[in-house]
PDB file of C-alpha atoms in Angstrom:
ATOM      1  CA  UNK A   1      93.605-157.504 -97.936  1.00 48.00           C
ATOM      2  CA  UNK A   2      90.749-155.274 -99.030  1.00 56.00           C
ATOM      3  CA  UNK A   3      89.165-154.480-102.369  1.00 69.00           C
ATOM      4  CA  UNK A   4      88.620-156.643-105.387  1.00 79.00           C
ATOM      5  CA  UNK A   5      90.935-159.632-105.909  1.00 79.00           C
ATOM      6  CA  UNK A   6      93.409-158.944-108.673  1.00 82.00           C
ATOM      7  CA  UNK A   7      95.743-160.954-110.798  1.00 90.00           C
ATOM      8  CA  UNK A   8      99.438-160.583-109.960  1.00 90.00           C
ATOM      9  CA  UNK A   9     102.463-161.699-111.942  1.00 93.00           C
ATOM     10  CA  UNK A  10     105.645-161.160-109.928  1.00 93.00           C
ATOM     11  CA  UNK A  11     109.112-162.352-110.965  1.00 94.00           C
ATOM     12  CA  UNK A  12     111.168-163.304-107.892  1.00 94.00           C
ATOM     13  CA  UNK A  13     114.046-161.157-109.139  1.00 93.00           C
ATOM     14  CA  UNK A  14     111.792-158.100-108.808  1.00 93.00           C
ATOM     15  CA  UNK A  15     110.849-158.721-105.165  1.00 96.00           C
ATOM     16  CA  UNK A  16     112.603-156.838-102.394  1.00 95.00           C
ATOM     17  CA  UNK A  17     115.108-158.926-100.442  1.00 97.00           C
ATOM     18  CA  UNK A  18     114.872-158.061 -96.769  1.00 96.00           C
ATOM     19  CA  UNK A  19     117.857-158.641 -94.457  1.00 96.00           C
ATOM     20  CA  UNK A  20     116.437-159.770 -91.114  1.00 95.00           C
ATOM     21  CA  UNK A  21     119.770-160.400 -89.399  1.00 94.00           C
ATOM     22  CA  UNK A  22     123.289-161.489 -90.345  1.00 95.00           C
ATOM     23  CA  UNK A  23     122.081-165.038 -91.039  1.00 96.00           C
ATOM     24  CA  UNK A  24     118.582-164.717 -92.551  1.00 97.00           C
ATOM     25  CA  UNK A  25     117.131-162.872 -95.578  1.00 97.00           C
ATOM     26  CA  UNK A  26     113.698-163.198 -97.144  1.00 97.00           C
ATOM     27  CA  UNK A  27     111.562-162.221-100.124  1.00 98.00           C
ATOM     28  CA  UNK A  28     107.761-162.155 -99.976  1.00 97.00           C
ATOM     29  CA  UNK A  29     104.808-162.228-102.340  1.00 97.00           C
ATOM     30  CA  UNK A  30     101.367-161.625-100.887  1.00 95.00           C
ATOM     31  CA  UNK A  31      98.080-162.712-102.424  1.00 93.00           C
ATOM     32  CA  UNK A  32      94.565-162.091-101.186  1.00 91.00           C
ATOM     33  CA  UNK A  33      94.512-164.981 -98.701  1.00 94.00           C
ATOM     34  CA  UNK A  34      98.033-166.351 -98.536  1.00 95.00           C
ATOM     35  CA  UNK A  35     101.675-165.372 -98.467  1.00 97.00           C
ATOM     36  CA  UNK A  36     104.650-166.972-100.164  1.00 98.00           C
ATOM     37  CA  UNK A  37     108.147-166.275 -98.836  1.00 98.00           C
ATOM     38  CA  UNK A  38     111.585-167.381 -99.929  1.00 98.00           C
ATOM     39  CA  UNK A  39     113.769-167.555 -96.831  1.00 98.00           C
ATOM     40  CA  UNK A  40     117.559-167.650 -97.213  1.00 98.00           C
ATOM     41  CA  UNK A  41     119.341-169.076 -94.149  1.00 98.00           C
ATOM     42  CA  UNK A  42     123.093-169.373 -93.716  1.00 98.00           C
ATOM     43  CA  UNK A  43     124.471-172.494 -92.053  1.00 98.00           C
ATOM     44  CA  UNK A  44     124.005-172.107 -88.300  1.00 97.00           C
ATOM     45  CA  UNK A  45     121.069-169.680 -88.541  1.00 96.00           C
ATOM     46  CA  UNK A  46     118.481-170.088 -85.807  1.00 96.00           C
ATOM     47  CA  UNK A  47     114.793-169.226 -86.056  1.00 95.00           C
ATOM     48  CA  UNK A  48     113.835-168.774 -82.389  1.00 94.00           C
ATOM     49  CA  UNK A  49     110.883-170.515 -80.797  1.00 93.00           C
ATOM     50  CA  UNK A  50     107.666-168.842 -81.917  1.00 93.00           C
ATOM     51  CA  UNK A  51     104.071-169.558 -82.872  1.00 94.00           C
ATOM     52  CA  UNK A  52     101.411-167.867 -84.975  1.00 96.00           C
ATOM     53  CA  UNK A  53      97.778-168.299 -85.897  1.00 97.00           C
ATOM     54  CA  UNK A  54      98.785-168.874 -89.529  1.00 97.00           C
ATOM     55  CA  UNK A  55      98.953-172.345 -91.011  1.00 98.00           C
ATOM     56  CA  UNK A  56     102.450-172.833 -92.465  1.00 98.00           C
ATOM     57  CA  UNK A  57     103.788-175.088 -95.200  1.00 98.00           C
ATOM     58  CA  UNK A  58     107.589-175.148 -95.550  1.00 98.00           C
ATOM     59  CA  UNK A  59     109.198-176.603 -98.676  1.00 98.00           C
ATOM     60  CA  UNK A  60     112.975-176.926 -98.579  1.00 98.00           C
ATOM     61  CA  UNK A  61     114.391-176.066-101.997  1.00 98.00           C
ATOM     62  CA  UNK A  62     118.094-176.304-101.046  1.00 98.00           C
ATOM     63  CA  UNK A  63     119.877-177.387 -97.878  1.00 98.00           C
ATOM     64  CA  UNK A  64     118.202-178.650 -94.710  1.00 98.00           C
ATOM     65  CA  UNK A  65     116.545-177.371 -91.547  1.00 98.00           C
ATOM     66  CA  UNK A  66     116.199-179.083 -88.195  1.00 98.00           C
ATOM     67  CA  UNK A  67     112.858-178.224 -86.570  1.00 98.00           C
ATOM     68  CA  UNK A  68     111.858-178.651 -82.947  1.00 97.00           C
ATOM     69  CA  UNK A  69     108.077-178.881 -82.639  1.00 96.00           C
ATOM     70  CA  UNK A  70     105.399-180.912 -80.950  1.00 90.00           C
ATOM     71  CA  UNK A  71     107.954-182.554 -78.622  1.00 93.00           C
ATOM     72  CA  UNK A  72     110.145-183.864 -81.430  1.00 96.00           C
ATOM     73  CA  UNK A  73     112.990-182.907 -83.737  1.00 98.00           C
ATOM     74  CA  UNK A  74     112.523-183.299 -87.480  1.00 98.00           C
ATOM     75  CA  UNK A  75     115.174-182.741 -90.147  1.00 98.00           C
ATOM     76  CA  UNK A  76     113.616-181.510 -93.385  1.00 98.00           C
ATOM     77  CA  UNK A  77     115.876-181.768 -96.436  1.00 98.00           C
ATOM     78  CA  UNK A  78     115.784-180.431 -99.980  1.00 98.00           C
ATOM     79  CA  UNK A  79     112.706-181.759-101.761  1.00 98.00           C
ATOM     80  CA  UNK A  80     110.755-182.309 -98.529  1.00 98.00           C
ATOM     81  CA  UNK A  81     107.776-180.454 -97.081  1.00 98.00           C
ATOM     82  CA  UNK A  82     106.724-179.783 -93.490  1.00 98.00           C
ATOM     83  CA  UNK A  83     103.147-178.733 -92.642  1.00 98.00           C
ATOM     84  CA  UNK A  84     102.909-176.801 -89.365  1.00 98.00           C
ATOM     85  CA  UNK A  85      99.403-176.387 -87.934  1.00 98.00           C
ATOM     86  CA  UNK A  86      98.127-173.051 -86.710  1.00 97.00           C
ATOM     87  CA  UNK A  87      99.280-172.200 -83.183  1.00 96.00           C
ATOM     88  CA  UNK A  88     102.008-174.880 -82.893  1.00 97.00           C
ATOM     89  CA  UNK A  89     105.214-173.540 -81.268  1.00 96.00           C
ATOM     90  CA  UNK A  90     108.305-174.300 -83.362  1.00 96.00           C
ATOM     91  CA  UNK A  91     111.910-173.306 -83.970  1.00 95.00           C
ATOM     92  CA  UNK A  92     114.497-174.232 -86.575  1.00 97.00           C
ATOM     93  CA  UNK A  93     118.236-174.391 -87.228  1.00 97.00           C
ATOM     94  CA  UNK A  94     119.942-174.329 -90.643  1.00 98.00           C
ATOM     95  CA  UNK A  95     122.185-177.396 -90.871  1.00 98.00           C
ATOM     96  CA  UNK A  96     123.708-175.963 -94.054  1.00 98.00           C
ATOM     97  CA  UNK A  97     123.055-172.970 -96.285  1.00 98.00           C
ATOM     98  CA  UNK A  98     119.339-173.337 -96.951  1.00 98.00           C
ATOM     99  CA  UNK A  99     116.645-171.872 -99.176  1.00 98.00           C
ATOM    100  CA  UNK A 100     113.106-172.588 -98.114  1.00 98.00           C
ATOM    101  CA  UNK A 101     109.757-171.605 -99.518  1.00 98.00           C
ATOM    102  CA  UNK A 102     107.184-170.837 -96.827  1.00 98.00           C
ATOM    103  CA  UNK A 103     103.465-170.551 -97.513  1.00 98.00           C
ATOM    104  CA  UNK A 104     101.192-168.960 -94.895  1.00 98.00           C
ATOM    105  CA  UNK A 105      97.426-168.761 -94.682  1.00 98.00           C
ATOM    106  CA  UNK A 106      96.467-166.062 -93.901  1.00 97.00           C
ATOM    107  CA  UNK A 107      99.454-163.795 -94.693  1.00 97.00           C
ATOM    108  CA  UNK A 108     101.736-163.042 -91.721  1.00 97.00           C
ATOM    109  CA  UNK A 109     100.838-159.554 -90.516  1.00 96.00           C
ATOM    110  CA  UNK A 110     103.941-159.423 -88.281  1.00 95.00           C
ATOM    111  CA  UNK A 111     106.133-159.991 -91.336  1.00 95.00           C
ATOM    112  CA  UNK A 112     104.281-157.403 -93.392  1.00 95.00           C
ATOM    113  CA  UNK A 113     104.428-154.688 -90.730  1.00 95.00           C
ATOM    114  CA  UNK A 114     107.972-155.660 -89.632  1.00 93.00           C
ATOM    115  CA  UNK A 115     107.105-156.447 -86.014  1.00 92.00           C
ATOM    116  CA  UNK A 116     108.765-159.877 -86.181  1.00 93.00           C
ATOM    117  CA  UNK A 117     111.447-159.121 -83.568  1.00 91.00           C
ATOM    118  CA  UNK A 118     111.917-162.826 -82.863  1.00 89.00           C
ATOM    119  CA  UNK A 119     113.642-162.998 -86.299  1.00 91.00           C
ATOM    120  CA  UNK A 120     115.155-159.528 -86.486  1.00 90.00           C
ATOM    121  CA  UNK A 121     116.588-159.332 -82.975  1.00 86.00           C
ATOM    122  CA  UNK A 122     116.345-162.904 -81.692  1.00 77.00           C
ATOM    123  CA  UNK A 123     113.830-161.827 -79.033  1.00 71.00           C
ATOM    124  CA  UNK A 124     111.732-164.831 -77.952  1.00 64.00           C
ATOM    125  CA  UNK A 125     107.998-164.580 -78.681  1.00 66.00           C
ATOM    126  CA  UNK A 126     105.673-164.489 -75.722  1.00 59.00           C
TER     127      UNK A 126
END
């Protein structure tokens, strides 16, 4: 995130779709101070327990996810938004085929440099 800010116009159909595992794919767009990601989860997909310093906003476009966070379970359905504070451990399960739009501030460095083994290999985060 260095240099002068610049305008970007990026059609989703021109972004690279990354296969993280057999159940989860994603596409990312990165701005100067935030990241937008479309995450495609097949029914039964599990996002293992993890945490990050990034604030996260998750908007479910299609389907539904069950989250475990802050000592509770929350089902977030299409048309609903979940705001996850920085540093809060969380995990999620796809209750059906799901498309979610995640926004992170700042951008997720582990996603950009592909060191997100908790998603790729199901290795729990420490």
